Short mmCIF file of C-alpha atoms in Angstrom, two decimals:
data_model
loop_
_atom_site.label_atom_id
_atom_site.label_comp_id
_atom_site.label_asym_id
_atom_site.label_seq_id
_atom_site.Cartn_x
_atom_site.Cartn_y
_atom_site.Cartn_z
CA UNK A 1 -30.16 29.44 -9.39
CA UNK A 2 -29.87 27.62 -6.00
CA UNK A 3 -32.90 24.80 -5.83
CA UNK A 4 -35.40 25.80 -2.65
CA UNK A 5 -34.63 22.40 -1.03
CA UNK A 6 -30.89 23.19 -0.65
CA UNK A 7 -29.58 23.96 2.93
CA UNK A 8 -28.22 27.10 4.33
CA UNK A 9 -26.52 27.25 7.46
CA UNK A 10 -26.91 30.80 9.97
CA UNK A 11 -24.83 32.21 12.28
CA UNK A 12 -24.72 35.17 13.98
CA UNK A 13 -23.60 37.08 17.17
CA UNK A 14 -25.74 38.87 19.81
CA UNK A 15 -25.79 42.15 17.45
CA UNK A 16 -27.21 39.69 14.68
CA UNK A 17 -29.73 37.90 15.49
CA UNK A 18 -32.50 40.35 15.12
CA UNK A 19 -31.18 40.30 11.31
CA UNK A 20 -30.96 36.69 11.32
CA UNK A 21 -34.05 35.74 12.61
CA UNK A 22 -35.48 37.77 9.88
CA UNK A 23 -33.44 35.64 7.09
CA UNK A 24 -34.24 32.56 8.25
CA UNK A 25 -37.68 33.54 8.11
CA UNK A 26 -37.62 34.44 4.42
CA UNK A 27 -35.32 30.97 3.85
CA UNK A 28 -37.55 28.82 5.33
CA UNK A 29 -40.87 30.37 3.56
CA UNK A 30 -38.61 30.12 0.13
CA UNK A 31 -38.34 26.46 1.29
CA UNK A 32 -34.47 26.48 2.37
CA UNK A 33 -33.32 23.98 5.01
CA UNK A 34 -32.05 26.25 7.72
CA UNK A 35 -29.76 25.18 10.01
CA UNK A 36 -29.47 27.90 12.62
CA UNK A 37 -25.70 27.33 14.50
CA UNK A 38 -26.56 30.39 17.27
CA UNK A 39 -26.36 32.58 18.79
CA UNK A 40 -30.93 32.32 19.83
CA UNK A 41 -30.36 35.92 22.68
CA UNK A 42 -28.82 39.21 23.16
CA UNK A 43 -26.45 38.31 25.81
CA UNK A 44 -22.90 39.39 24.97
CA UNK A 45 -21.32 35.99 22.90
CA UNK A 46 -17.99 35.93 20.68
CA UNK A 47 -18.11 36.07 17.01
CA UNK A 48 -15.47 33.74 16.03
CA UNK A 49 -17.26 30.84 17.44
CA UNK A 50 -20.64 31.39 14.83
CA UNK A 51 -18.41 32.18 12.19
CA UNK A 52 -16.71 28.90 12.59
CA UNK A 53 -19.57 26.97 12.68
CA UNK A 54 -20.92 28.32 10.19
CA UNK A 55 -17.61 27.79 7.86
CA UNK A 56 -17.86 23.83 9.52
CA UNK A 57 -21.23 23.18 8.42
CA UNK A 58 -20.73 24.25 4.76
CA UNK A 59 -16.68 22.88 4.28
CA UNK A 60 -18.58 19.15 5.45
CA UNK A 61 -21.08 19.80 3.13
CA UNK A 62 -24.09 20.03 5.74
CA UNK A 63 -25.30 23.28 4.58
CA UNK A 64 -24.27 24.38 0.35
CA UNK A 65 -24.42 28.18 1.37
CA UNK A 66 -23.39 30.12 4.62
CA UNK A 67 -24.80 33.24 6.13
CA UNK A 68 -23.31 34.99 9.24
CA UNK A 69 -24.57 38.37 10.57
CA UNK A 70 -22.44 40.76 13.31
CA UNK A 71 -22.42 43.97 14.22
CA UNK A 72 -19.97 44.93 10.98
CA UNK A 73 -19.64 41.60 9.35
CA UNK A 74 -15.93 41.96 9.17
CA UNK A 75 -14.90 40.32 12.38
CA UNK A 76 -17.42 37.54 11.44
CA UNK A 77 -16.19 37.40 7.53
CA UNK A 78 -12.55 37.01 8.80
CA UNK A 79 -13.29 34.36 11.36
CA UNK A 80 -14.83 32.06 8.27
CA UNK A 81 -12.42 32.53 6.29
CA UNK A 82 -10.31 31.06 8.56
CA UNK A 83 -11.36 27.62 7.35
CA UNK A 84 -9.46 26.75 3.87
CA UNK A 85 -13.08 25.75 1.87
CA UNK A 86 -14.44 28.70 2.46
CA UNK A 87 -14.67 31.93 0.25
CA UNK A 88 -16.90 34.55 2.90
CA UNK A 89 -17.47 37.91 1.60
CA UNK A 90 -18.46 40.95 3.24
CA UNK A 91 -21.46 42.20 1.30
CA UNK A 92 -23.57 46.09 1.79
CA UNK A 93 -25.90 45.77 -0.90
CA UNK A 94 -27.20 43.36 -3.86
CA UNK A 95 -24.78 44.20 -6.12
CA UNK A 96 -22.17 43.11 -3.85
CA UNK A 97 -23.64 39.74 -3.46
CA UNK A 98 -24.19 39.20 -6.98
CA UNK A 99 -20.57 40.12 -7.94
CA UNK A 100 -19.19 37.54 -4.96
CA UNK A 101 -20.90 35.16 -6.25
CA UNK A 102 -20.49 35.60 -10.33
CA UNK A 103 -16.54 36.45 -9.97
CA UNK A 104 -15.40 35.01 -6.73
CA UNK A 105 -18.01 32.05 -6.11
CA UNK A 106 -18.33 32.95 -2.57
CA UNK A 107 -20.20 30.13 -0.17
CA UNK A 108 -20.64 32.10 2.93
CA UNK A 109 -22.25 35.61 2.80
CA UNK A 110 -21.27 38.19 5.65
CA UNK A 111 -23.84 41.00 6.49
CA UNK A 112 -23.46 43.79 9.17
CA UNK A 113 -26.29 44.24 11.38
CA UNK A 114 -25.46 47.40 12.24
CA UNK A 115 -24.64 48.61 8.57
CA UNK A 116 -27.15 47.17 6.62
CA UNK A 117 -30.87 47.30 6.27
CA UNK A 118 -32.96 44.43 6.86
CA UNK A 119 -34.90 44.87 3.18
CA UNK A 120 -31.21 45.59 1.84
CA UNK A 121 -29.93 42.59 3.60
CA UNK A 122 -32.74 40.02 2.66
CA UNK A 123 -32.79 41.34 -1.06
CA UNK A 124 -28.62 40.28 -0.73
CA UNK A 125 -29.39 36.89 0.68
CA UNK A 126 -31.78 36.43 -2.05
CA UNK A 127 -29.32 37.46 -4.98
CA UNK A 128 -26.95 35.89 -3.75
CA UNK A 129 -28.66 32.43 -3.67
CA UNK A 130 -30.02 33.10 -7.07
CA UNK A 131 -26.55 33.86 -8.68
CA UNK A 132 -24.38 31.47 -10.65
CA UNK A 133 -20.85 31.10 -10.68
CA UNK A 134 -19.62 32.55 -13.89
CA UNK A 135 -16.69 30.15 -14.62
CA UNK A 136 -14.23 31.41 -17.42
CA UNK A 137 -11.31 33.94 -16.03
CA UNK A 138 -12.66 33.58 -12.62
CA UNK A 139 -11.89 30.13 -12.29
CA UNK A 140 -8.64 30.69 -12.72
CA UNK A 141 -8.37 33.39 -10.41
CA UNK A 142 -10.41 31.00 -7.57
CA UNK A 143 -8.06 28.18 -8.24
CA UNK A 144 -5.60 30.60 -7.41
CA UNK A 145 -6.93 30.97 -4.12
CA UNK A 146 -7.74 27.54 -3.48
CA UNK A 147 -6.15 25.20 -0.90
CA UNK A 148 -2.93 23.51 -2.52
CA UNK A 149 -2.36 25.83 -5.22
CA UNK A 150 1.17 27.50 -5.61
CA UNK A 151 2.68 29.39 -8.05
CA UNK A 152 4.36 28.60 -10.94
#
């Protein structure tokens, strides 16, 4: 289970932040740090640049977890995983964000405002801060995907 004093860095794009606003809200009461990286309006701004912040904040270690919001959460998802630390996953539902988190140890969660409810989406966030890593065969198959590994 993720302490309530450990930080969480937002990001999200003009279709997000609606959604966004609404998770920081429920971090912030659940005693999260929040570090909100943008976008604050509804004019017209490009994912890419949220999703790398976002994937900044936690690879330096300024934020443990990472939640980004677009329209579909793929653009968003992909732009994060750009950055080598991070593991991003899309997520729909709770079950989604419990399994990324249990097999795959994702930091950064991905949510589409436009695709998921904002009950369904804040009962993902919380899952999937309250979800350990489960270790065993998944490590392996994380190392695998890890920066500097190769095959044998």
């Amino acid at each position: 289970m993720t302490p309530a004093n450990t930080p969480i860095a937002l990001g999200a794009d003009h279709a997000g932040v609606a959604l966004k606003a609404a998770i920081r809200e429920m971090l912030e009461a659940a005693g999260h740090p929040v570090a909100d990286l943008g976008t604050h309006g509804t004019e017209s701004v490009d994912y890419p640049d949220f999703g790398a912040a976002v994937a900044s904040a936690v690879a330096e270690g300024r934020a443990r977890f990472g939640v980004l919001i677009c329209g579909t959460g793929i653009g968003i998802s992909i732009a994060a995983n750009r950055n080598p630390a991070i593991r991003c996953a899309l997520v729909h539902d709770v079950t989604g964000a419990r399994l990324t988190r249990q097999h795959n140890d994702a930091n950064v969660i991905a949510l589409g405002a436009r695709m998921t409810g904002v009950e369904v989406a804040l009962d993902a966030v919380r899952t999937f801060l309250s979800t350990p890593f489960e270790g065993g065969r998944h490590g392996r198959r994380i190392q695998k995907i890890s920066p500097g590994w190769s095959a044998p």
